[in-house]
mmCIF file with all atom_site columns, C-alpha atoms in Angstrom:
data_model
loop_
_atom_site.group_PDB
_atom_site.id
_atom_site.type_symbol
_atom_site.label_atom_id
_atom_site.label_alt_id
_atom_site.label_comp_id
_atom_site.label_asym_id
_atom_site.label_entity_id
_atom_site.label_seq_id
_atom_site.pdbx_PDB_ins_code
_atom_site.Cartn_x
_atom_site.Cartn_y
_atom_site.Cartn_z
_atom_site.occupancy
_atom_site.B_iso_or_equiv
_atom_site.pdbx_formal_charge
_atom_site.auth_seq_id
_atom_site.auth_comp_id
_atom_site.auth_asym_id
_atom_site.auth_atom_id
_atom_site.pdbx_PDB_model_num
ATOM 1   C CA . UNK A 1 1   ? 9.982   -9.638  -1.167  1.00 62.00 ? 887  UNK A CA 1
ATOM 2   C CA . UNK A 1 2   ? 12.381  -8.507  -3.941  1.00 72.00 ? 888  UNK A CA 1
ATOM 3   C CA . UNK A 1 3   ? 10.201  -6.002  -5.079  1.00 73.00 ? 889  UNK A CA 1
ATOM 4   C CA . UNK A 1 4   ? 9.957   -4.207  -1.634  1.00 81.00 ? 890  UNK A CA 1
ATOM 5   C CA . UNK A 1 5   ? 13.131  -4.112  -1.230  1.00 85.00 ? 891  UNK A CA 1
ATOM 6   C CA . UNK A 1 6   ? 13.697  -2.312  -4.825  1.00 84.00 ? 892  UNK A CA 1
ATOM 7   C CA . UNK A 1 7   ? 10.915  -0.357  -3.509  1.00 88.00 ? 893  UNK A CA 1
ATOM 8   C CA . UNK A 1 8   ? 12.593  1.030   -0.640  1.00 90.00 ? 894  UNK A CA 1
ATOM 9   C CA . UNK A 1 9   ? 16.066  1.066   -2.825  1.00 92.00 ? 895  UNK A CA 1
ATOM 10  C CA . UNK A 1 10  ? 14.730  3.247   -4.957  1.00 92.00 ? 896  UNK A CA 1
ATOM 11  C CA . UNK A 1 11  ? 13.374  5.541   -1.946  1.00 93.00 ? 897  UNK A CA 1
ATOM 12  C CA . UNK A 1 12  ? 16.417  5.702   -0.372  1.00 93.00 ? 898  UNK A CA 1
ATOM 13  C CA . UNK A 1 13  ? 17.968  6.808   -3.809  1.00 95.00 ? 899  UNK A CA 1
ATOM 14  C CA . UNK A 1 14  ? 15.753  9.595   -4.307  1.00 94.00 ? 900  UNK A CA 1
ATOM 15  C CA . UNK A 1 15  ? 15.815  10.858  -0.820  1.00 94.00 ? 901  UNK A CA 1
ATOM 16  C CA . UNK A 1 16  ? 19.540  10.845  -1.106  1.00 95.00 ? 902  UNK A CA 1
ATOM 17  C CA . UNK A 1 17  ? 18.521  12.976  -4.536  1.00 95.00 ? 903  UNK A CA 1
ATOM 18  C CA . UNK A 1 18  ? 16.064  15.315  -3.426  1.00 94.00 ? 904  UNK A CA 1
ATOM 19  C CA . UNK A 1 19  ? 18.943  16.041  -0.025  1.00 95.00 ? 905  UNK A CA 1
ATOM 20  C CA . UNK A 1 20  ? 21.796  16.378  -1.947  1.00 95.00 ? 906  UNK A CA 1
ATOM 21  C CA . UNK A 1 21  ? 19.866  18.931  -4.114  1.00 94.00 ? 907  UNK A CA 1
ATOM 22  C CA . UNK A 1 22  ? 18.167  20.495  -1.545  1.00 93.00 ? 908  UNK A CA 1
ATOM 23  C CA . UNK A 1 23  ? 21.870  21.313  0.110   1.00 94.00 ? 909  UNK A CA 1
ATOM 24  C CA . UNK A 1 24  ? 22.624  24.001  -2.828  1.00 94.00 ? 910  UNK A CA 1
ATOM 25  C CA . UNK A 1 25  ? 18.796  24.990  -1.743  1.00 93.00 ? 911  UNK A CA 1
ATOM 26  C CA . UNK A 1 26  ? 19.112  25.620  1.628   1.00 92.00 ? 912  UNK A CA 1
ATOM 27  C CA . UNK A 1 27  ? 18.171  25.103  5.103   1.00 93.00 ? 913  UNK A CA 1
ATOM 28  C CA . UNK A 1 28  ? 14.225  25.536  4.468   1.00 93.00 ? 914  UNK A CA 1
ATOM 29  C CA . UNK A 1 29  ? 14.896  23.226  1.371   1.00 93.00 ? 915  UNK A CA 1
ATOM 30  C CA . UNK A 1 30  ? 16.234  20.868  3.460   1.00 93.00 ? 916  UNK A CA 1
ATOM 31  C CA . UNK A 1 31  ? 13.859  20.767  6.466   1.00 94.00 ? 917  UNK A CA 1
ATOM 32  C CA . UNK A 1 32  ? 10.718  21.168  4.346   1.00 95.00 ? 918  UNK A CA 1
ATOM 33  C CA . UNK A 1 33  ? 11.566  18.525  2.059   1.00 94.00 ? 919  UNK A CA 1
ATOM 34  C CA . UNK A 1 34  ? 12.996  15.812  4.545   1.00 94.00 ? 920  UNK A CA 1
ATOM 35  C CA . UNK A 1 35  ? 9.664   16.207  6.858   1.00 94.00 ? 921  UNK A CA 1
ATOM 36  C CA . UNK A 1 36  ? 7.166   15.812  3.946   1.00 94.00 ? 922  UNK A CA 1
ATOM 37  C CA . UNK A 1 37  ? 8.998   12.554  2.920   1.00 95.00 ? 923  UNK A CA 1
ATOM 38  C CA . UNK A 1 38  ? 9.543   11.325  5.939   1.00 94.00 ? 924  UNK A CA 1
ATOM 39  C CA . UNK A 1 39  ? 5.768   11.898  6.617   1.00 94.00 ? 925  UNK A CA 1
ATOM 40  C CA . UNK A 1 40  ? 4.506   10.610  3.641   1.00 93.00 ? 926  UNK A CA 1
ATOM 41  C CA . UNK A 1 41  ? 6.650   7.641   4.111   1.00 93.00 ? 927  UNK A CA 1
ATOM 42  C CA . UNK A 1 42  ? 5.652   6.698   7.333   1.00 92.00 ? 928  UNK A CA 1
ATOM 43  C CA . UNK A 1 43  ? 2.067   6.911   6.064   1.00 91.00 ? 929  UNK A CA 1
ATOM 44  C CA . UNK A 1 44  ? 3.191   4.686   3.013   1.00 90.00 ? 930  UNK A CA 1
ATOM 45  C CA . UNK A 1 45  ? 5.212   2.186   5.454   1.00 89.00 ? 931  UNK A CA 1
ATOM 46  C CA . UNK A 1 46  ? 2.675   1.837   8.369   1.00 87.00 ? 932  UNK A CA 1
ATOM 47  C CA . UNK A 1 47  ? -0.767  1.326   5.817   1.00 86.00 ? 933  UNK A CA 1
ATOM 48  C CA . UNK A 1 48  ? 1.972   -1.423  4.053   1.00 85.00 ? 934  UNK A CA 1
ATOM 49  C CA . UNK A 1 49  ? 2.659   -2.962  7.652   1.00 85.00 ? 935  UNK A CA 1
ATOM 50  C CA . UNK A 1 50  ? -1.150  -2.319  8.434   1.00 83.00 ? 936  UNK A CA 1
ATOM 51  C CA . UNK A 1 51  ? -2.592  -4.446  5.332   1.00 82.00 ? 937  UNK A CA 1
ATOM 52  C CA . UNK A 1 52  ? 0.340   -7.203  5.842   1.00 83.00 ? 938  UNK A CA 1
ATOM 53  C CA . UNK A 1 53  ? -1.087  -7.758  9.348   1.00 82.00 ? 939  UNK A CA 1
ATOM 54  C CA . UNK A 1 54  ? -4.425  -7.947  8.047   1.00 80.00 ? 940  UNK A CA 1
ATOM 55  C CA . UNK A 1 55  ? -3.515  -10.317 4.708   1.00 79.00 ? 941  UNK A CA 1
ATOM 56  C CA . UNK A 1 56  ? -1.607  -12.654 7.334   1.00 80.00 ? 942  UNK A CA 1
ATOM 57  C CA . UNK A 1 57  ? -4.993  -13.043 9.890   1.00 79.00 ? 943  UNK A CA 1
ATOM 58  C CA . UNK A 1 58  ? -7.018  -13.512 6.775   1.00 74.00 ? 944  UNK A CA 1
ATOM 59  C CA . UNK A 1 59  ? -4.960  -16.379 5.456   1.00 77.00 ? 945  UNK A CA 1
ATOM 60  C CA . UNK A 1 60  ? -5.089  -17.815 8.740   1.00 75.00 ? 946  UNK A CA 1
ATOM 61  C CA . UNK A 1 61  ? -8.670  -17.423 9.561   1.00 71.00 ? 947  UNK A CA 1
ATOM 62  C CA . UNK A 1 62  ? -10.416 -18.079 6.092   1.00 67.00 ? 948  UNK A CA 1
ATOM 63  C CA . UNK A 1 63  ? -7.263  -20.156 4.530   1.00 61.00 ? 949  UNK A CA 1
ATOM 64  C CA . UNK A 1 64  ? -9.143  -23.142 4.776   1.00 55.00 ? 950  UNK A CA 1
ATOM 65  C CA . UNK A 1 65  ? -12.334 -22.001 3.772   1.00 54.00 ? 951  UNK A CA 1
ATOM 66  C CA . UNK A 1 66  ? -12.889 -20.961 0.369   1.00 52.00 ? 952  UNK A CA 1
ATOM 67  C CA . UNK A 1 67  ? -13.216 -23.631 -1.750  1.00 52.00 ? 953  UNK A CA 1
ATOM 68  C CA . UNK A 1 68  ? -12.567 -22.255 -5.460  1.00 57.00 ? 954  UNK A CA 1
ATOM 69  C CA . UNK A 1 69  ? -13.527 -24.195 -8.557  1.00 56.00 ? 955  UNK A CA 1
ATOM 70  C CA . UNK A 1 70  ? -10.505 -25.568 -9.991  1.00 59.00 ? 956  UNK A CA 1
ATOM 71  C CA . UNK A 1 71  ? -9.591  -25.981 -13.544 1.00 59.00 ? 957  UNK A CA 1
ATOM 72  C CA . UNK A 1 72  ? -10.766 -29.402 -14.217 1.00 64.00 ? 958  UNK A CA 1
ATOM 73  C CA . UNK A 1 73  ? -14.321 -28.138 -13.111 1.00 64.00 ? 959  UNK A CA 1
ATOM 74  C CA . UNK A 1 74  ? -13.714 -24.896 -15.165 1.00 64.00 ? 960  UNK A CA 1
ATOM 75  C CA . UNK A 1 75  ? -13.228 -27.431 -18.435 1.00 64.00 ? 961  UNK A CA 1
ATOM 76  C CA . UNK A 1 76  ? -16.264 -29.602 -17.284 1.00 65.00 ? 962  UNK A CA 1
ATOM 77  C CA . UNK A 1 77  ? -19.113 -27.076 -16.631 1.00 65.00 ? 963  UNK A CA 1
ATOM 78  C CA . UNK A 1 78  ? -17.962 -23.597 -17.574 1.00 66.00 ? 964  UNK A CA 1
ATOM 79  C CA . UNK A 1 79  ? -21.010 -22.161 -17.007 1.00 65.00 ? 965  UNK A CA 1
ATOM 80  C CA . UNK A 1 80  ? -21.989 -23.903 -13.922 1.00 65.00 ? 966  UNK A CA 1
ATOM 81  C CA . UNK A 1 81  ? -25.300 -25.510 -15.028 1.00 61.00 ? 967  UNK A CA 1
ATOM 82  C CA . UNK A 1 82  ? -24.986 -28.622 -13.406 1.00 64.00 ? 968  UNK A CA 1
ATOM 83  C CA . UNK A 1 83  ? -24.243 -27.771 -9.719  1.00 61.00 ? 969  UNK A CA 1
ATOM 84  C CA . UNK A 1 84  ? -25.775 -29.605 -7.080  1.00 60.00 ? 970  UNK A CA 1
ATOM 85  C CA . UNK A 1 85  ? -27.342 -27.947 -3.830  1.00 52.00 ? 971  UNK A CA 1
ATOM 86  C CA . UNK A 1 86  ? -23.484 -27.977 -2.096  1.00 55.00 ? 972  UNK A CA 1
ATOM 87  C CA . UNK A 1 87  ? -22.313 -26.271 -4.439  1.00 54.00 ? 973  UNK A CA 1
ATOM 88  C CA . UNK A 1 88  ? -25.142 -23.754 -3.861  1.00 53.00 ? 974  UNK A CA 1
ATOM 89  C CA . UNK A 1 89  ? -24.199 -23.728 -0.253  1.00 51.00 ? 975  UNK A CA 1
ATOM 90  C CA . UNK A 1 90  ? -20.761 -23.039 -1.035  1.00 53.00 ? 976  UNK A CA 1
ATOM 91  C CA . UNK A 1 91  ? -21.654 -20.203 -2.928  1.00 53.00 ? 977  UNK A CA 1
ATOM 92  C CA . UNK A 1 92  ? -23.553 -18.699 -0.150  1.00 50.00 ? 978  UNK A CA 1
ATOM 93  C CA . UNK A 1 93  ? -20.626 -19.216 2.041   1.00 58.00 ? 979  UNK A CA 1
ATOM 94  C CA . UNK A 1 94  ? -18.372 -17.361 -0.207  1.00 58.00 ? 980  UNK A CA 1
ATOM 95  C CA . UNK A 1 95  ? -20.685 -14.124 -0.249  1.00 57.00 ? 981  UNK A CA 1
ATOM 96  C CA . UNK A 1 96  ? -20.593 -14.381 3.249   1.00 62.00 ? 982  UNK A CA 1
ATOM 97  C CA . UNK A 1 97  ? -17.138 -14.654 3.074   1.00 57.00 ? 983  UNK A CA 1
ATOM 98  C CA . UNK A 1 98  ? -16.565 -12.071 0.988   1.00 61.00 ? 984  UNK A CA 1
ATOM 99  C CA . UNK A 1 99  ? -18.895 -10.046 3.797   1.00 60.00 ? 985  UNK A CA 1
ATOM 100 C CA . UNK A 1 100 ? -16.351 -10.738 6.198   1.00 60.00 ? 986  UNK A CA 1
ATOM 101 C CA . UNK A 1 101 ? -13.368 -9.761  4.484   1.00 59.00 ? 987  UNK A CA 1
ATOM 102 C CA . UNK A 1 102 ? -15.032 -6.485  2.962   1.00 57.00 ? 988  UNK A CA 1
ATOM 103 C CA . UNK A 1 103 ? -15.066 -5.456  7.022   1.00 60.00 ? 989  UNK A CA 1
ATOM 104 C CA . UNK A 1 104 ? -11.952 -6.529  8.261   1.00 57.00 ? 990  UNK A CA 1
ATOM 105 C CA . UNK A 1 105 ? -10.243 -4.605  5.047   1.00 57.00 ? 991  UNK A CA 1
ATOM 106 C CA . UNK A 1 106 ? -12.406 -1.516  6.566   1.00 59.00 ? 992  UNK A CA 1
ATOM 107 C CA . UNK A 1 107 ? -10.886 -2.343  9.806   1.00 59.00 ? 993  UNK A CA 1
ATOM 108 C CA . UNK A 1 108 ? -7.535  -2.487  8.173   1.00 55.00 ? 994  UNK A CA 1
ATOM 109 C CA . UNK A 1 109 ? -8.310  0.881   6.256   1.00 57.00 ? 995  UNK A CA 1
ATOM 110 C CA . UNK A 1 110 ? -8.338  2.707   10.181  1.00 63.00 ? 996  UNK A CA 1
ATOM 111 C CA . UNK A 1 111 ? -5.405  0.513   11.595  1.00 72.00 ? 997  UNK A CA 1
ATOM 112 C CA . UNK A 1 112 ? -3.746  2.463   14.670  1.00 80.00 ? 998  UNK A CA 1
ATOM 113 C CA . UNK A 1 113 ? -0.454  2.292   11.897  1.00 76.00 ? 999  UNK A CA 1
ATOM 114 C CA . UNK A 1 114 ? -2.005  4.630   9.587   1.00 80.00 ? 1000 UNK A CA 1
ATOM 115 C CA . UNK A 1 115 ? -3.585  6.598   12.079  1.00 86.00 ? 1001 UNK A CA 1
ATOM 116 C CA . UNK A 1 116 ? 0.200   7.061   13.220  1.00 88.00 ? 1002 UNK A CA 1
ATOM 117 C CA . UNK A 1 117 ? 1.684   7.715   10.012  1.00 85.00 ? 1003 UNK A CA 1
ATOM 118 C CA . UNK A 1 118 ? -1.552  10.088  9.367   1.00 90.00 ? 1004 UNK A CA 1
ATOM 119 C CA . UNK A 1 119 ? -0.392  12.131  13.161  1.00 92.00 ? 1005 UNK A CA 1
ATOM 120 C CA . UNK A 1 120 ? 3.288   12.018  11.836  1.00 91.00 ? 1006 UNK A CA 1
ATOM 121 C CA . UNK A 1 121 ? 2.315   13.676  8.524   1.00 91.00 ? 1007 UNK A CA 1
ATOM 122 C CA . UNK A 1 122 ? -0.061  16.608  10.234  1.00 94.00 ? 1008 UNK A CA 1
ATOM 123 C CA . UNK A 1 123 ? 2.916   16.994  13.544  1.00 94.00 ? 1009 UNK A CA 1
ATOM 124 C CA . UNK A 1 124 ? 5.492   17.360  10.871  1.00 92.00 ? 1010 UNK A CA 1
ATOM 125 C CA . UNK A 1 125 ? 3.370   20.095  9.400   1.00 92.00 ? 1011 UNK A CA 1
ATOM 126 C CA . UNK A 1 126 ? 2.111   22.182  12.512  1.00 94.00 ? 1012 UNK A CA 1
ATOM 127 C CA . UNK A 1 127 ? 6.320   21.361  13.128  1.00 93.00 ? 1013 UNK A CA 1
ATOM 128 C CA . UNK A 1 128 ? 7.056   23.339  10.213  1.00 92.00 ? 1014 UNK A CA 1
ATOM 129 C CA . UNK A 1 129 ? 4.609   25.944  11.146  1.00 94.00 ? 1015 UNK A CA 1
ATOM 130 C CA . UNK A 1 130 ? 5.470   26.708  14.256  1.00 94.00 ? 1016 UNK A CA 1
ATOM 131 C CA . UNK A 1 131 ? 9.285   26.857  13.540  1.00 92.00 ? 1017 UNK A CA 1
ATOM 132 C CA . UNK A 1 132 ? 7.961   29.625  10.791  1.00 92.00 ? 1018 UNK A CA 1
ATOM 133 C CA . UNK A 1 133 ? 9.809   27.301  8.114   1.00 91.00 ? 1019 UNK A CA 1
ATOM 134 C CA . UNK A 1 134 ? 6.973   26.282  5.955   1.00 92.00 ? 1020 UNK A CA 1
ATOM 135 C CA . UNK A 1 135 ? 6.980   26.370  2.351   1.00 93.00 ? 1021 UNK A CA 1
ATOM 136 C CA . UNK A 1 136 ? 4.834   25.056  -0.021  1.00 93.00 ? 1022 UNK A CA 1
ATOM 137 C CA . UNK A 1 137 ? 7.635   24.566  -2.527  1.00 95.00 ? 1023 UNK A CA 1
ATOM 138 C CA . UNK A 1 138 ? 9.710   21.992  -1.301  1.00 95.00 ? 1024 UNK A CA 1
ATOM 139 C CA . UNK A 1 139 ? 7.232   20.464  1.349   1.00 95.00 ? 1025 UNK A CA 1
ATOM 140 C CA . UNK A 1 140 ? 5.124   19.396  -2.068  1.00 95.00 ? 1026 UNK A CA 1
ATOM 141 C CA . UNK A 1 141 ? 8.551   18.076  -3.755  1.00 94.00 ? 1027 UNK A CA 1
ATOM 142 C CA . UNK A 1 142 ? 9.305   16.132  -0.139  1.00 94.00 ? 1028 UNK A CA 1
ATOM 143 C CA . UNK A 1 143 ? 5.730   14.206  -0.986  1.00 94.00 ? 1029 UNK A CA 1
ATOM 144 C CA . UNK A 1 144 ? 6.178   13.830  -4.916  1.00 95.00 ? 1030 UNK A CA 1
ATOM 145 C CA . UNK A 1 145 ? 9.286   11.750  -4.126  1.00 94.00 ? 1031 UNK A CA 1
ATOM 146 C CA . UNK A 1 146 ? 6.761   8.696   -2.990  1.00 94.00 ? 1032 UNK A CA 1
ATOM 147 C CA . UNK A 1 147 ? 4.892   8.771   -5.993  1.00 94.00 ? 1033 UNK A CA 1
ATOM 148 C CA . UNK A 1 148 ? 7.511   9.234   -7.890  1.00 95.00 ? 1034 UNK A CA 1
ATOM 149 C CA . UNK A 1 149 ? 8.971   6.372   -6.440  1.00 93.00 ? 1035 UNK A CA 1
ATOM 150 C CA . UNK A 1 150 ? 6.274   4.258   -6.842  1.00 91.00 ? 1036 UNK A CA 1
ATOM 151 C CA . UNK A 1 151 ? 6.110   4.657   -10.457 1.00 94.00 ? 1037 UNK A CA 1
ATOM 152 C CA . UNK A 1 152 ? 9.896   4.059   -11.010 1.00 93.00 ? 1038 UNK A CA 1
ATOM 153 C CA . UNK A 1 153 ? 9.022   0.680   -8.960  1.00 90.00 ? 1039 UNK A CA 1
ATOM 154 C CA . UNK A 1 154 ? 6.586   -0.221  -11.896 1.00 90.00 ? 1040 UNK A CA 1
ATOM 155 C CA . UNK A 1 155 ? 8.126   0.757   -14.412 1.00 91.00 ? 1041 UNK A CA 1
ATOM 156 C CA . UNK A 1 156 ? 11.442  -1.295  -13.297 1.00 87.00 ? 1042 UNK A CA 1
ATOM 157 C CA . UNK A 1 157 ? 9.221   -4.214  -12.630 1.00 86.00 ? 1043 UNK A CA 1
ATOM 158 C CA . UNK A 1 158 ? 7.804   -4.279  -15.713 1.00 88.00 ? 1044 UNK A CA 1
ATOM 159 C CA . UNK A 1 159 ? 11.215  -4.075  -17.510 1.00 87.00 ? 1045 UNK A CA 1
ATOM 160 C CA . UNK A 1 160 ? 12.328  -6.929  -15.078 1.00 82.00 ? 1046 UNK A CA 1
ATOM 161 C CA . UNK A 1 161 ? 9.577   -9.151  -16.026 1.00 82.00 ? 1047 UNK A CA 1
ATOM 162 C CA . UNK A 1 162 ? 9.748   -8.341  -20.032 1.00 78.00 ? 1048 UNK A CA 1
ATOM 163 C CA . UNK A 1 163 ? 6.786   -6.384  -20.613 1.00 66.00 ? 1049 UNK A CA 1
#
């Protein structure tokens, strides 16, 4: 949880950045750049929410379930040459498993919250286009901030954690 909340620190901090500098800009800086972050944000916020929601039914669906080798059985038979026929059976259960979770991620992947955040990003743009105040300029630097952003986040993890 600490790391999301550096995450969104650090978005904050550049959006107060990329406004104070688009201020000596001007107004198209201003609108153009504050609409493709908040777009791109929303998209990066719901498909976050989206993929928590999914994580959360997953663990309490299949929690129980999977039945991993653990170390001890690691150390005994690394190369699993003497497994009985449960262990076969559990083996088919986990590729089934793995079935299932392969399509609720798709169903995850086209969540109504990224659909939103995807009709927030294209409503901000047809905005901008209708109010005859798009440019490409400063509506690109409005989206850089989240991957800029996101790469700040790892590289101040990293330094956190001593790598």
């Amino acid at each position: 949880m600490k790391s999301i909340n550096a995450q969104l620190y650090i978005y904050i901090i550049l959006d107060i950045v990329l406004l104070i500098f688009s201020i000596f800009k001007g107004y198209i800086w201003i609108v153009n750049t504050q609409i493709a972050f908040l777009s791109a944000f929303s998209i990066v916020l719901l498909s976050f929410l989206s993929y928590l929601k999914n994580i959360n039914k997953q663990i309490k669906t299949l929690g129980d379930i999977v039945n991993e080798r653990d170390f001890i059985d690691e150390m005994d038979d690394p190369y699993e040459l003497y497994e009985n026929e449960n262990d076969k059976k559990d083996k088919k259960s986990r590729v089934e498993i793995s079935m299932k979770n392969l399509s609720k991620s798709k169903s995850a992947a086209f969540s109504l919250f990224r659909l939103i955040g995807y009709v927030i990003l294209i409503a901000g743009f047809f905005l901008l286009l209708k109010m005859k105040s798009f440019q490409i300029i400063p509506y690109l630097v409005g989206i850089s901030i989240i991957p800029l952003g996101g790469f700040i986040n790892i590289v101040y993890q990293r330094k956190l954690n001593g790598n």
